[in-house]
Amino acid sequence: MSTLIIVDQPPYGTWAGREALDMVFSLAAFDQPAALLFTGAGVNWLRKQQAPDAIGQKSVEKNLSAAPMFGVEEILADTASCERFGLGPEQLVSGVTLAENLQDVMNAHSNVAFAG
Amino acid sequence: MPITDMPPRNNEGFLEDANQWTPEVGRQIAADDQIELSETHWEIIEFLRGFYKSHEMSPPSNRLFVKAVKEALGEEKGNSIYLMQLFPGTPAKTACRIAGLPRPTNCL
Amino acid sequence: MTSTQPANPTLHILNKPPGHPRFETCLQAIQDCDQLVLTENAVLALADRSVTLPAACKAMKADVDARALNEQTRTGTIDYAELVRLTAKHSRIISW
């Protein structure tokens, strides 16, 4: 049984995204197949060179970069949302797979949960 | 010889600010747990310091700590028996405390 | 969303109130064979006359009671044990 965690909210404003990371890391800790999908304003998680020190927060970009090491299977981003927020290949963090059709991605997982 | 200017720690002995860590601080925290740091301890401590620098967090749980060590240093060291021998108790908690990292969020 | 047909009936668990973008997206995604369960603030849909709920819809009784929506009888209510039964019965679950 595979789980898809969807993040559709931007980083830093709320705790929703941290919750998503916590969920996906916990699934990975117990060797449950898990993937992350960023869509809507959530794609802003994936922008390179975030520097949140001045707002007193840890970098979600750096937190997220631990995902492959923990065994998170895939990090996906909705292509249209990336275009909307001006995220070209040069701005995106590495290791992200672009997805054209969200419905297909959701259908590929038996368990889908939005974060926050 | 105990150092006199120990940086502030929380009620569980974790440093309030990971940036204030020095190897001497690490030795001192380990001594509180009756652990004398050997080269094999330092290998894990250095791994954790590097992990924190790259990811701005501690491995969130003991399982993920073991997984991350396995990924970085191989099966021989990335297993709970090896890590438990080096860092008794909950290895992730003990090792993070000595390495000056924040408390792993999902460890009891 | 496109009209790609999912293979199995899906259990949709919705906890967002009417007006939240995910509330609308969820209602649009529901197929005829799917089951919807309203939890937390999503139960406010029972009082919202502008919302058309699907036939297979249940609301969490505790959340309905908490918000004094007991008079709004547009759907049946379920308890936590029944929610667990529904999750066990469906092979696909989306938590909105």
mmCIF file with all atom_site columns, C-alpha atoms in Angstrom, chain B residues 6-52:
data_model
loop_
_atom_site.group_PDB
_atom_site.id
_atom_site.type_symbol
_atom_site.label_atom_id
_atom_site.label_alt_id
_atom_site.label_comp_id
_atom_site.label_asym_id
_atom_site.label_entity_id
_atom_site.label_seq_id
_atom_site.pdbx_PDB_ins_code
_atom_site.Cartn_x
_atom_site.Cartn_y
_atom_site.Cartn_z
_atom_site.occupancy
_atom_site.B_iso_or_equiv
_atom_site.pdbx_formal_charge
_atom_site.auth_seq_id
_atom_site.auth_comp_id
_atom_site.auth_asym_id
_atom_site.auth_atom_id
_atom_site.pdbx_PDB_model_num
ATOM 1  C CA . MET B 1 6  ? 29.150 25.153 29.331 1.00 0.00 ? 6  MET B CA 1
ATOM 2  C CA . PRO B 1 7  ? 26.596 26.652 26.895 1.00 0.00 ? 7  PRO B CA 1
ATOM 3  C CA . PRO B 1 8  ? 22.927 26.641 28.024 1.00 0.00 ? 8  PRO B CA 1
ATOM 4  C CA . ARG B 1 9  ? 21.118 23.312 27.873 1.00 0.00 ? 9  ARG B CA 1
ATOM 5  C CA . ASN B 1 10 ? 17.467 22.346 28.210 1.00 0.00 ? 10 ASN B CA 1
ATOM 6  C CA . ASN B 1 11 ? 16.005 20.141 30.945 1.00 0.00 ? 11 ASN B CA 1
ATOM 7  C CA . GLU B 1 12 ? 16.987 17.009 29.002 1.00 0.00 ? 12 GLU B CA 1
ATOM 8  C CA . GLY B 1 13 ? 20.568 18.131 28.520 1.00 0.00 ? 13 GLY B CA 1
ATOM 9  C CA . PHE B 1 14 ? 20.296 19.195 24.861 1.00 0.00 ? 14 PHE B CA 1
ATOM 10 C CA . LEU B 1 15 ? 22.118 22.381 23.824 1.00 0.00 ? 15 LEU B CA 1
ATOM 11 C CA . GLU B 1 16 ? 19.774 25.333 23.298 1.00 0.00 ? 16 GLU B CA 1
ATOM 12 C CA . ASP B 1 17 ? 21.885 26.436 20.322 1.00 0.00 ? 17 ASP B CA 1
ATOM 13 C CA . ALA B 1 18 ? 23.598 23.839 18.137 1.00 0.00 ? 18 ALA B CA 1
ATOM 14 C CA . ASN B 1 19 ? 26.113 26.458 16.961 1.00 0.00 ? 19 ASN B CA 1
ATOM 15 C CA . GLN B 1 20 ? 27.638 26.698 20.420 1.00 0.00 ? 20 GLN B CA 1
ATOM 16 C CA . TRP B 1 21 ? 28.889 23.129 20.257 1.00 0.00 ? 21 TRP B CA 1
ATOM 17 C CA . THR B 1 22 ? 32.614 22.350 20.347 1.00 0.00 ? 22 THR B CA 1
ATOM 18 C CA . PRO B 1 23 ? 34.281 18.918 20.617 1.00 0.00 ? 23 PRO B CA 1
ATOM 19 C CA . GLU B 1 24 ? 35.086 19.785 24.234 1.00 0.00 ? 24 GLU B CA 1
ATOM 20 C CA . VAL B 1 25 ? 31.403 20.483 24.946 1.00 0.00 ? 25 VAL B CA 1
ATOM 21 C CA . GLY B 1 26 ? 30.626 17.095 23.375 1.00 0.00 ? 26 GLY B CA 1
ATOM 22 C CA . ARG B 1 27 ? 33.153 15.348 25.617 1.00 0.00 ? 27 ARG B CA 1
ATOM 23 C CA . GLN B 1 28 ? 31.608 17.013 28.653 1.00 0.00 ? 28 GLN B CA 1
ATOM 24 C CA . ILE B 1 29 ? 28.022 16.016 27.775 1.00 0.00 ? 29 ILE B CA 1
ATOM 25 C CA . ALA B 1 30 ? 29.229 12.459 27.121 1.00 0.00 ? 30 ALA B CA 1
ATOM 26 C CA . ALA B 1 31 ? 30.954 12.394 30.501 1.00 0.00 ? 31 ALA B CA 1
ATOM 27 C CA . ASP B 1 32 ? 27.584 13.201 32.125 1.00 0.00 ? 32 ASP B CA 1
ATOM 28 C CA . ASP B 1 33 ? 26.351 9.939  30.566 1.00 0.00 ? 33 ASP B CA 1
ATOM 29 C CA . GLN B 1 34 ? 29.521 8.074  31.650 1.00 0.00 ? 34 GLN B CA 1
ATOM 30 C CA . ILE B 1 35 ? 30.595 7.747  28.031 1.00 0.00 ? 35 ILE B CA 1
ATOM 31 C CA . GLU B 1 36 ? 34.240 8.185  27.107 1.00 0.00 ? 36 GLU B CA 1
ATOM 32 C CA . LEU B 1 37 ? 34.363 9.149  23.463 1.00 0.00 ? 37 LEU B CA 1
ATOM 33 C CA . SER B 1 38 ? 36.451 6.926  21.189 1.00 0.00 ? 38 SER B CA 1
ATOM 34 C CA . GLU B 1 39 ? 37.191 7.246  17.496 1.00 0.00 ? 39 GLU B CA 1
ATOM 35 C CA . THR B 1 40 ? 34.086 5.197  16.655 1.00 0.00 ? 40 THR B CA 1
ATOM 36 C CA . HIS B 1 41 ? 31.953 7.638  18.655 1.00 0.00 ? 41 HIS B CA 1
ATOM 37 C CA . TRP B 1 42 ? 33.499 10.612 16.874 1.00 0.00 ? 42 TRP B CA 1
ATOM 38 C CA . GLU B 1 43 ? 32.741 9.098  13.488 1.00 0.00 ? 43 GLU B CA 1
ATOM 39 C CA . ILE B 1 44 ? 29.009 9.125  14.329 1.00 0.00 ? 44 ILE B CA 1
ATOM 40 C CA . ILE B 1 45 ? 29.201 12.567 15.980 1.00 0.00 ? 45 ILE B CA 1
ATOM 41 C CA . GLU B 1 46 ? 30.854 14.039 12.900 1.00 0.00 ? 46 GLU B CA 1
ATOM 42 C CA . PHE B 1 47 ? 28.240 12.390 10.720 1.00 0.00 ? 47 PHE B CA 1
ATOM 43 C CA . LEU B 1 48 ? 25.489 13.995 12.828 1.00 0.00 ? 48 LEU B CA 1
ATOM 44 C CA . ARG B 1 49 ? 27.152 17.432 12.735 1.00 0.00 ? 49 ARG B CA 1
ATOM 45 C CA . GLY B 1 50 ? 27.314 17.173 8.946  1.00 0.00 ? 50 GLY B CA 1
ATOM 46 C CA . PHE B 1 51 ? 23.722 15.945 8.786  1.00 0.00 ? 51 PHE B CA 1
ATOM 47 C CA . TYR B 1 52 ? 22.559 18.941 10.782 1.00 0.00 ? 52 TYR B CA 1
#
